[in-house]
Amino acid sequence: MDPNQRIARISAHLNPPNLDDQVQISLNSLLNRVGCRAKGGSPGFKVAILGAAGGIGQPLAMLMKMNPLVSVLHLYDVANAPGVTADISHMDTSAIVRGFLGQSQLEEALTGMDLVVIPAGVPRKPGMTRDDLFNINAGIVRTLSEAIAKCCPKAVVNIISNPVNSTVPIAAEVFKKAGTFDPKKLMGVTMLDVVRANTFVAEVMSLDPREVDVPVVGGHAGVTILPLLSQVKPPCSFTQKEIEYLTGRIQNGGTEVVEAKAGAGSATLSMAYAAVKFADACLRGLRGDANIVECAFVASHVTELPFFASKVRLGRCGIDEVYGLGPLNEYERMGLEMAKKELSGSIEKGITFVKK
Ligand SMILES: NC(=O)c1ccc[n+]([C@@H]2O[C@H](COP(=O)([O-])OP(=O)(O)OC[C@H]3O[C@@H](n4cnc5c(N)ncnc54)[C@H](O)[C@@H]3O)[C@@H](O)[C@H]2O)c1
Ligand SMILES: O=C(O)C[C@H](O)C(=O)O
């Protein structure tokens, strides 16, 4: 198709001829006011990465710069943000990149953002649990969330910093205090568990990992990571030995990388890949694409706990629907009880940290 014809077709889609200008403007301002994106809004999204100079932040920034849905990319860190920004900004893709260094530039980094991705914080070393990171990362996530509440309260927020089972409740509590909490906008990123589960199941079943879809629910630490192998697509039948091997490997995927890196940090490259996969799903949802379904750790009524990871449908306002768990087998029901027990303490710890 001739490029001019293509532009005309796209703009007709963004601005349907049956809406007169005044109606379109009112619709846009109404949707903006409730924190949703309108048809006819900017074709690109503004994305900030907080912790952009870190092990995850750098490859994540590179992959986001390659994403055609991103028009503006803000890279914030307390160290080395200018260097990473200069480097990434030379890539010949369309997103405009700006760097922000240190607390004094945090508010500028956040103003006007549609999506904020947070990989700021310290990673594990061998022998540590994710909860051992709480003392340092809880404060970092609280500070960053306070700035989000002030500067871009309608942004979708993707939290990567560990322990996710506590940092998401921390962010929620900060937003509640500020009066800006919208459960549709806050998501803990558990996509790496799904990415790992797809890979390991594909290995066992000799499938192409791109064709495998494993729901992983619960949370993001040890036994709270609950792969639902009875719901794998395409349908697979596993032996009990395979189920135990796969469940253990998926739950310990993070530790496998921490030990292999032997003190040099935790998963960064696979995490950047997973973070971009999830961020891209959020952006496609904001754009209005249909049927965008991914797993994430979110405010939830799926169990008695206030937060839980399950499949969610992403849309123009963030999360449009949180799905239930579907039918579980006996092994998964036992796993669910163990997951809930541990999750409950981690969620409470996050909430108490902000309330105290
Ligand atoms: N959700 C997941 O699946 C998942 C996967 C891997 C890692 N993680 C977590 O992501 C976090 C980051 O891991 P990493 O390997 O990139 O660590 P890293 O140490 O390589 O990078 C962290 C970055 O955060 C920056 N930072 C520290 N304090 C900050 C602040 N107050 N504001 C902004 N930036 C700040 C640091 O300067 C650094 O550049 C860790 O907590 C890790 O456990 C989560
Ligand atoms: O394991 C870690 O500490 C990092 C991350 O949560 C992971 O799952 O790789």
PDB file of N, CA and C in Angstrom, residues 251-318:
ATOM      1  N   GLN A 251      10.444 -22.913  40.613  1.00  0.00           N
ATOM      2  CA  GLN A 251      10.497 -22.176  41.898  1.00  0.00           C
ATOM      3  C   GLN A 251      11.919 -21.743  42.238  1.00  0.00           C
ATOM      4  N   ASN A 252      12.913 -22.508  41.777  1.00  0.00           N
ATOM      5  CA  ASN A 252      14.304 -22.200  42.125  1.00  0.00           C
ATOM      6  C   ASN A 252      15.088 -21.578  40.975  1.00  0.00           C
ATOM      7  N   GLY A 253      14.380 -21.144  39.922  1.00  0.00           N
ATOM      8  CA  GLY A 253      15.046 -20.563  38.752  1.00  0.00           C
ATOM      9  C   GLY A 253      15.934 -19.386  39.129  1.00  0.00           C
ATOM     10  N   GLY A 254      15.435 -18.518  39.995  1.00  0.00           N
ATOM     11  CA  GLY A 254      16.200 -17.336  40.401  1.00  0.00           C
ATOM     12  C   GLY A 254      17.468 -17.745  41.139  1.00  0.00           C
ATOM     13  N   THR A 255      17.330 -18.718  42.046  1.00  0.00           N
ATOM     14  CA  THR A 255      18.476 -19.181  42.837  1.00  0.00           C
ATOM     15  C   THR A 255      19.506 -19.864  41.926  1.00  0.00           C
ATOM     16  N   GLU A 256      19.020 -20.576  40.918  1.00  0.00           N
ATOM     17  CA  GLU A 256      19.924 -21.234  39.953  1.00  0.00           C
ATOM     18  C   GLU A 256      20.854 -20.178  39.318  1.00  0.00           C
ATOM     19  N   VAL A 257      20.285 -19.017  38.956  1.00  0.00           N
ATOM     20  CA  VAL A 257      21.094 -17.955  38.325  1.00  0.00           C
ATOM     21  C   VAL A 257      22.003 -17.293  39.364  1.00  0.00           C
ATOM     22  N   VAL A 258      21.452 -17.014  40.562  1.00  0.00           N
ATOM     23  CA  VAL A 258      22.257 -16.372  41.622  1.00  0.00           C
ATOM     24  C   VAL A 258      23.496 -17.233  41.918  1.00  0.00           C
ATOM     25  N   GLU A 259      23.313 -18.549  42.003  1.00  0.00           N
ATOM     26  CA  GLU A 259      24.451 -19.425  42.317  1.00  0.00           C
ATOM     27  C   GLU A 259      25.436 -19.477  41.157  1.00  0.00           C
ATOM     28  N   ALA A 260      24.908 -19.533  39.930  1.00  0.00           N
ATOM     29  CA  ALA A 260      25.804 -19.582  38.761  1.00  0.00           C
ATOM     30  C   ALA A 260      26.602 -18.283  38.638  1.00  0.00           C
ATOM     31  N   LYS A 261      26.016 -17.163  39.030  1.00  0.00           N
ATOM     32  CA  LYS A 261      26.724 -15.872  38.949  1.00  0.00           C
ATOM     33  C   LYS A 261      27.684 -15.694  40.129  1.00  0.00           C
ATOM     34  N   ALA A 262      27.561 -16.543  41.130  1.00  0.00           N
ATOM     35  CA  ALA A 262      28.519 -16.659  42.232  1.00  0.00           C
ATOM     36  C   ALA A 262      28.909 -15.326  42.865  1.00  0.00           C
ATOM     37  N   GLY A 263      27.921 -14.508  43.210  1.00  0.00           N
ATOM     38  CA  GLY A 263      28.213 -13.259  43.913  1.00  0.00           C
ATOM     39  C   GLY A 263      28.105 -12.035  43.019  1.00  0.00           C
ATOM     40  N   ALA A 264      27.987 -12.252  41.703  1.00  0.00           N
ATOM     41  CA  ALA A 264      27.933 -11.104  40.765  1.00  0.00           C
ATOM     42  C   ALA A 264      26.499 -10.685  40.462  1.00  0.00           C
ATOM     43  N   GLY A 265      25.544 -11.079  41.299  1.00  0.00           N
ATOM     44  CA  GLY A 265      24.168 -10.613  41.106  1.00  0.00           C
ATOM     45  C   GLY A 265      23.210 -11.724  40.737  1.00  0.00           C
ATOM     46  N   SER A 266      22.024 -11.312  40.292  1.00  0.00           N
ATOM     47  CA  SER A 266      20.979 -12.285  39.947  1.00  0.00           C
ATOM     48  C   SER A 266      20.611 -12.103  38.473  1.00  0.00           C
ATOM     49  N   ALA A 267      19.505 -12.708  38.068  1.00  0.00           N
ATOM     50  CA  ALA A 267      19.120 -12.674  36.649  1.00  0.00           C
ATOM     51  C   ALA A 267      18.950 -11.228  36.179  1.00  0.00           C
ATOM     52  N   THR A 268      19.596 -10.890  35.097  1.00  0.00           N
ATOM     53  CA  THR A 268      19.479  -9.530  34.548  1.00  0.00           C
ATOM     54  C   THR A 268      18.980  -9.573  33.093  1.00  0.00           C
ATOM     55  N   LEU A 269      19.604 -10.453  32.285  1.00  0.00           N
ATOM     56  CA  LEU A 269      19.285 -10.448  30.849  1.00  0.00           C
ATOM     57  C   LEU A 269      17.927 -11.092  30.593  1.00  0.00           C
ATOM     58  N   SER A 270      17.706 -12.275  31.193  1.00  0.00           N
ATOM     59  CA  SER A 270      16.387 -12.908  31.037  1.00  0.00           C
ATOM     60  C   SER A 270      15.318 -12.037  31.695  1.00  0.00           C
ATOM     61  N   MET A 271      15.693 -11.317  32.762  1.00  0.00           N
ATOM     62  CA  MET A 271      14.720 -10.444  33.433  1.00  0.00           C
ATOM     63  C   MET A 271      14.379  -9.253  32.557  1.00  0.00           C
ATOM     64  N   ALA A 272      15.401  -8.679  31.901  1.00  0.00           N
ATOM     65  CA  ALA A 272      15.121  -7.549  31.004  1.00  0.00           C
ATOM     66  C   ALA A 272      14.196  -8.008  29.875  1.00  0.00           C
ATOM     67  N   TYR A 273      14.458  -9.196  29.358  1.00  0.00           N
ATOM     68  CA  TYR A 273      13.588  -9.765  28.303  1.00  0.00           C
ATOM     69  C   TYR A 273      12.155  -9.904  28.829  1.00  0.00           C
ATOM     70  N   ALA A 274      12.031 -10.472  30.033  1.00  0.00           N
ATOM     71  CA  ALA A 274      10.692 -10.690  30.614  1.00  0.00           C
ATOM     72  C   ALA A 274      10.009  -9.350  30.916  1.00  0.00           C
ATOM     73  N   ALA A 275      10.791  -8.386  31.416  1.00  0.00           N
ATOM     74  CA  ALA A 275      10.213  -7.074  31.772  1.00  0.00           C
ATOM     75  C   ALA A 275       9.677  -6.377  30.533  1.00  0.00           C
ATOM     76  N   VAL A 276      10.413  -6.487  29.431  1.00  0.00           N
ATOM     77  CA  VAL A 276       9.977  -5.839  28.189  1.00  0.00           C
ATOM     78  C   VAL A 276       8.760  -6.551  27.614  1.00  0.00           C
ATOM     79  N   LYS A 277       8.741  -7.865  27.752  1.00  0.00           N
ATOM     80  CA  LYS A 277       7.569  -8.624  27.284  1.00  0.00           C
ATOM     81  C   LYS A 277       6.325  -8.145  28.050  1.00  0.00           C
ATOM     82  N   PHE A 278       6.492  -7.954  29.361  1.00  0.00           N
ATOM     83  CA  PHE A 278       5.351  -7.525  30.170  1.00  0.00           C
ATOM     84  C   PHE A 278       5.006  -6.049  29.907  1.00  0.00           C
ATOM     85  N   ALA A 279       6.040  -5.197  29.833  1.00  0.00           N
ATOM     86  CA  ALA A 279       5.782  -3.768  29.576  1.00  0.00           C
ATOM     87  C   ALA A 279       5.098  -3.590  28.224  1.00  0.00           C
ATOM     88  N   ASP A 280       5.547  -4.351  27.239  1.00  0.00           N
ATOM     89  CA  ASP A 280       4.942  -4.261  25.900  1.00  0.00           C
ATOM     90  C   ASP A 280       3.469  -4.675  25.957  1.00  0.00           C
ATOM     91  N   ALA A 281       3.165  -5.701  26.750  1.00  0.00           N
ATOM     92  CA  ALA A 281       1.757  -6.123  26.909  1.00  0.00           C
ATOM     93  C   ALA A 281       0.951  -4.995  27.540  1.00  0.00           C
ATOM     94  N   CYS A 282       1.527  -4.318  28.555  1.00  0.00           N
ATOM     95  CA  CYS A 282       0.826  -3.180  29.188  1.00  0.00           C
ATOM     96  C   CYS A 282       0.571  -2.086  28.162  1.00  0.00           C
ATOM     97  N   LEU A 283       1.566  -1.786  27.337  1.00  0.00           N
ATOM     98  CA  LEU A 283       1.414  -0.706  26.353  1.00  0.00           C
ATOM     99  C   LEU A 283       0.383  -1.081  25.286  1.00  0.00           C
ATOM    100  N   ARG A 284       0.394  -2.338  24.863  1.00  0.00           N
ATOM    101  CA  ARG A 284      -0.613  -2.762  23.867  1.00  0.00           C
ATOM    102  C   ARG A 284      -2.009  -2.682  24.479  1.00  0.00           C
ATOM    103  N   GLY A 285      -2.105  -2.997  25.777  1.00  0.00           N
ATOM    104  CA  GLY A 285      -3.390  -2.849  26.470  1.00  0.00           C
ATOM    105  C   GLY A 285      -3.808  -1.380  26.499  1.00  0.00           C
ATOM    106  N   LEU A 286      -2.874  -0.492  26.867  1.00  0.00           N
ATOM    107  CA  LEU A 286      -3.191   0.946  26.922  1.00  0.00           C
ATOM    108  C   LEU A 286      -3.627   1.459  25.550  1.00  0.00           C
ATOM    109  N   ARG A 287      -3.029   0.879  24.499  1.00  0.00           N
ATOM    110  CA  ARG A 287      -3.374   1.300  23.126  1.00  0.00           C
ATOM    111  C   ARG A 287      -4.788   0.847  22.749  1.00  0.00           C
ATOM    112  N   GLY A 288      -5.278  -0.181  23.484  1.00  0.00           N
ATOM    113  CA  GLY A 288      -6.628  -0.656  23.187  1.00  0.00           C
ATOM    114  C   GLY A 288      -6.666  -1.991  22.482  1.00  0.00           C
ATOM    115  N   ASP A 289      -5.510  -2.670  22.374  1.00  0.00           N
ATOM    116  CA  ASP A 289      -5.528  -4.004  21.752  1.00  0.00           C
ATOM    117  C   ASP A 289      -6.388  -4.943  22.603  1.00  0.00           C
ATOM    118  N   ALA A 290      -7.047  -5.875  21.958  1.00  0.00           N
ATOM    119  CA  ALA A 290      -7.936  -6.803  22.673  1.00  0.00           C
ATOM    120  C   ALA A 290      -7.172  -8.047  23.144  1.00  0.00           C
ATOM    121  N   ASN A 291      -7.726  -8.687  24.180  1.00  0.00           N
ATOM    122  CA  ASN A 291      -7.244  -9.998  24.644  1.00  0.00           C
ATOM    123  C   ASN A 291      -5.766 -10.046  25.009  1.00  0.00           C
ATOM    124  N   ILE A 292      -5.289  -9.047  25.727  1.00  0.00           N
ATOM    125  CA  ILE A 292      -3.899  -9.079  26.209  1.00  0.00           C
ATOM    126  C   ILE A 292      -3.950  -9.678  27.613  1.00  0.00           C
ATOM    127  N   VAL A 293      -3.516 -10.914  27.734  1.00  0.00           N
ATOM    128  CA  VAL A 293      -3.617 -11.619  29.020  1.00  0.00           C
ATOM    129  C   VAL A 293      -2.224 -12.092  29.454  1.00  0.00           C
ATOM    130  N   GLU A 294      -1.798 -11.679  30.636  1.00  0.00           N
ATOM    131  CA  GLU A 294      -0.496 -12.083  31.190  1.00  0.00           C
ATOM    132  C   GLU A 294      -0.656 -12.316  32.687  1.00  0.00           C
ATOM    133  N   CYS A 295       0.293 -13.036  33.281  1.00  0.00           N
ATOM    134  CA  CYS A 295       0.285 -13.214  34.738  1.00  0.00           C
ATOM    135  C   CYS A 295       1.001 -12.031  35.404  1.00  0.00           C
ATOM    136  N   ALA A 296       0.481 -11.588  36.546  1.00  0.00           N
ATOM    137  CA  ALA A 296       1.141 -10.524  37.315  1.00  0.00           C
ATOM    138  C   ALA A 296       0.660 -10.593  38.758  1.00  0.00           C
ATOM    139  N   PHE A 297       1.467 -10.017  39.658  1.00  0.00           N
ATOM    140  CA  PHE A 297       1.142  -9.979  41.095  1.00  0.00           C
ATOM    141  C   PHE A 297       0.400  -8.675  41.365  1.00  0.00           C
ATOM    142  N   VAL A 298      -0.896  -8.793  41.671  1.00  0.00           N
ATOM    143  CA  VAL A 298      -1.762  -7.603  41.688  1.00  0.00           C
ATOM    144  C   VAL A 298      -2.701  -7.636  42.902  1.00  0.00           C
ATOM    145  N   ALA A 299      -3.333  -6.499  43.164  1.00  0.00           N
ATOM    146  CA  ALA A 299      -4.413  -6.464  44.162  1.00  0.00           C
ATOM    147  C   ALA A 299      -5.503  -7.400  43.651  1.00  0.00           C
ATOM    148  N   SER A 300      -6.012  -8.249  44.557  1.00  0.00           N
ATOM    149  CA  SER A 300      -6.778  -9.385  44.043  1.00  0.00           C
ATOM    150  C   SER A 300      -7.842  -9.859  45.031  1.00  0.00           C
ATOM    151  N   HIS A 301      -8.934 -10.403  44.475  1.00  0.00           N
ATOM    152  CA  HIS A 301      -9.947 -11.075  45.302  1.00  0.00           C
ATOM    153  C   HIS A 301      -9.991 -12.567  44.975  1.00  0.00           C
ATOM    154  N   VAL A 302      -8.971 -13.048  44.267  1.00  0.00           N
ATOM    155  CA  VAL A 302      -8.948 -14.446  43.832  1.00  0.00           C
ATOM    156  C   VAL A 302      -8.814 -15.392  45.031  1.00  0.00           C
ATOM    157  N   THR A 303      -8.073 -14.956  46.048  1.00  0.00           N
ATOM    158  CA  THR A 303      -7.977 -15.708  47.308  1.00  0.00           C
ATOM    159  C   THR A 303      -8.348 -14.736  48.427  1.00  0.00           C
ATOM    160  N   GLU A 304      -8.189 -15.157  49.665  1.00  0.00           N
ATOM    161  CA  GLU A 304      -8.468 -14.262  50.795  1.00  0.00           C
ATOM    162  C   GLU A 304      -7.345 -13.230  50.987  1.00  0.00           C
ATOM    163  N   LEU A 305      -6.218 -13.390  50.271  1.00  0.00           N
ATOM    164  CA  LEU A 305      -5.108 -12.442  50.421  1.00  0.00           C
ATOM    165  C   LEU A 305      -5.347 -11.192  49.586  1.00  0.00           C
ATOM    166  N   PRO A 306      -4.854 -10.047  50.060  1.00  0.00           N
ATOM    167  CA  PRO A 306      -5.117  -8.801  49.305  1.00  0.00           C
ATOM    168  C   PRO A 306      -4.323  -8.671  48.006  1.00  0.00           C
ATOM    169  N   PHE A 307      -3.258  -9.467  47.882  1.00  0.00           N
ATOM    170  CA  PHE A 307      -2.468  -9.459  46.634  1.00  0.00           C
ATOM    171  C   PHE A 307      -2.210 -10.910  46.239  1.00  0.00           C
ATOM    172  N   PHE A 308      -2.187 -11.158  44.945  1.00  0.00           N
ATOM    173  CA  PHE A 308      -1.958 -12.520  44.468  1.00  0.00           C
ATOM    174  C   PHE A 308      -1.614 -12.422  42.991  1.00  0.00           C
ATOM    175  N   ALA A 309      -0.742 -13.321  42.528  1.00  0.00           N
ATOM    176  CA  ALA A 309      -0.438 -13.353  41.086  1.00  0.00           C
ATOM    177  C   ALA A 309      -1.380 -14.323  40.386  1.00  0.00           C
ATOM    178  N   SER A 310      -1.986 -13.834  39.325  1.00  0.00           N
ATOM    179  CA  SER A 310      -2.793 -14.711  38.469  1.00  0.00           C
ATOM    180  C   SER A 310      -2.859 -14.043  37.107  1.00  0.00           C
ATOM    181  N   LYS A 311      -3.563 -14.699  36.192  1.00  0.00           N
ATOM    182  CA  LYS A 311      -3.708 -14.083  34.871  1.00  0.00           C
ATOM    183  C   LYS A 311      -4.549 -12.816  34.984  1.00  0.00           C
ATOM    184  N   VAL A 312      -4.138 -11.779  34.263  1.00  0.00           N
ATOM    185  CA  VAL A 312      -4.930 -10.543  34.224  1.00  0.00           C
ATOM    186  C   VAL A 312      -5.087 -10.125  32.760  1.00  0.00           C
ATOM    187  N   ARG A 313      -6.217  -9.468  32.482  1.00  0.00           N
ATOM    188  CA  ARG A 313      -6.416  -8.913  31.129  1.00  0.00           C
ATOM    189  C   ARG A 313      -6.103  -7.430  31.183  1.00  0.00           C
ATOM    190  N   LEU A 314      -5.194  -7.018  30.280  1.00  0.00           N
ATOM    191  CA  LEU A 314      -4.717  -5.631  30.282  1.00  0.00           C
ATOM    192  C   LEU A 314      -5.478  -4.818  29.245  1.00  0.00           C
ATOM    193  N   GLY A 315      -5.818  -3.575  29.625  1.00  0.00           N
ATOM    194  CA  GLY A 315      -6.595  -2.739  28.711  1.00  0.00           C
ATOM    195  C   GLY A 315      -6.210  -1.270  28.804  1.00  0.00           C
ATOM    196  N   ARG A 316      -7.103  -0.421  28.345  1.00  0.00           N
ATOM    197  CA  ARG A 316      -6.831   1.023  28.270  1.00  0.00           C
ATOM    198  C   ARG A 316      -6.613   1.661  29.626  1.00  0.00           C
ATOM    199  N   CYS A 317      -7.146   1.046  30.705  1.00  0.00           N
ATOM    200  CA  CYS A 317      -7.014   1.628  32.058  1.00  0.00           C
ATOM    201  C   CYS A 317      -6.019   0.849  32.908  1.00  0.00           C
ATOM    202  N   GLY A 318      -5.255  -0.058  32.314  1.00  0.00           N
ATOM    203  CA  GLY A 318      -4.384  -0.935  33.100  1.00  0.00           C
ATOM    204  C   GLY A 318      -5.010  -2.320  33.131  1.00  0.00           C
TER     205      GLY A 318
END
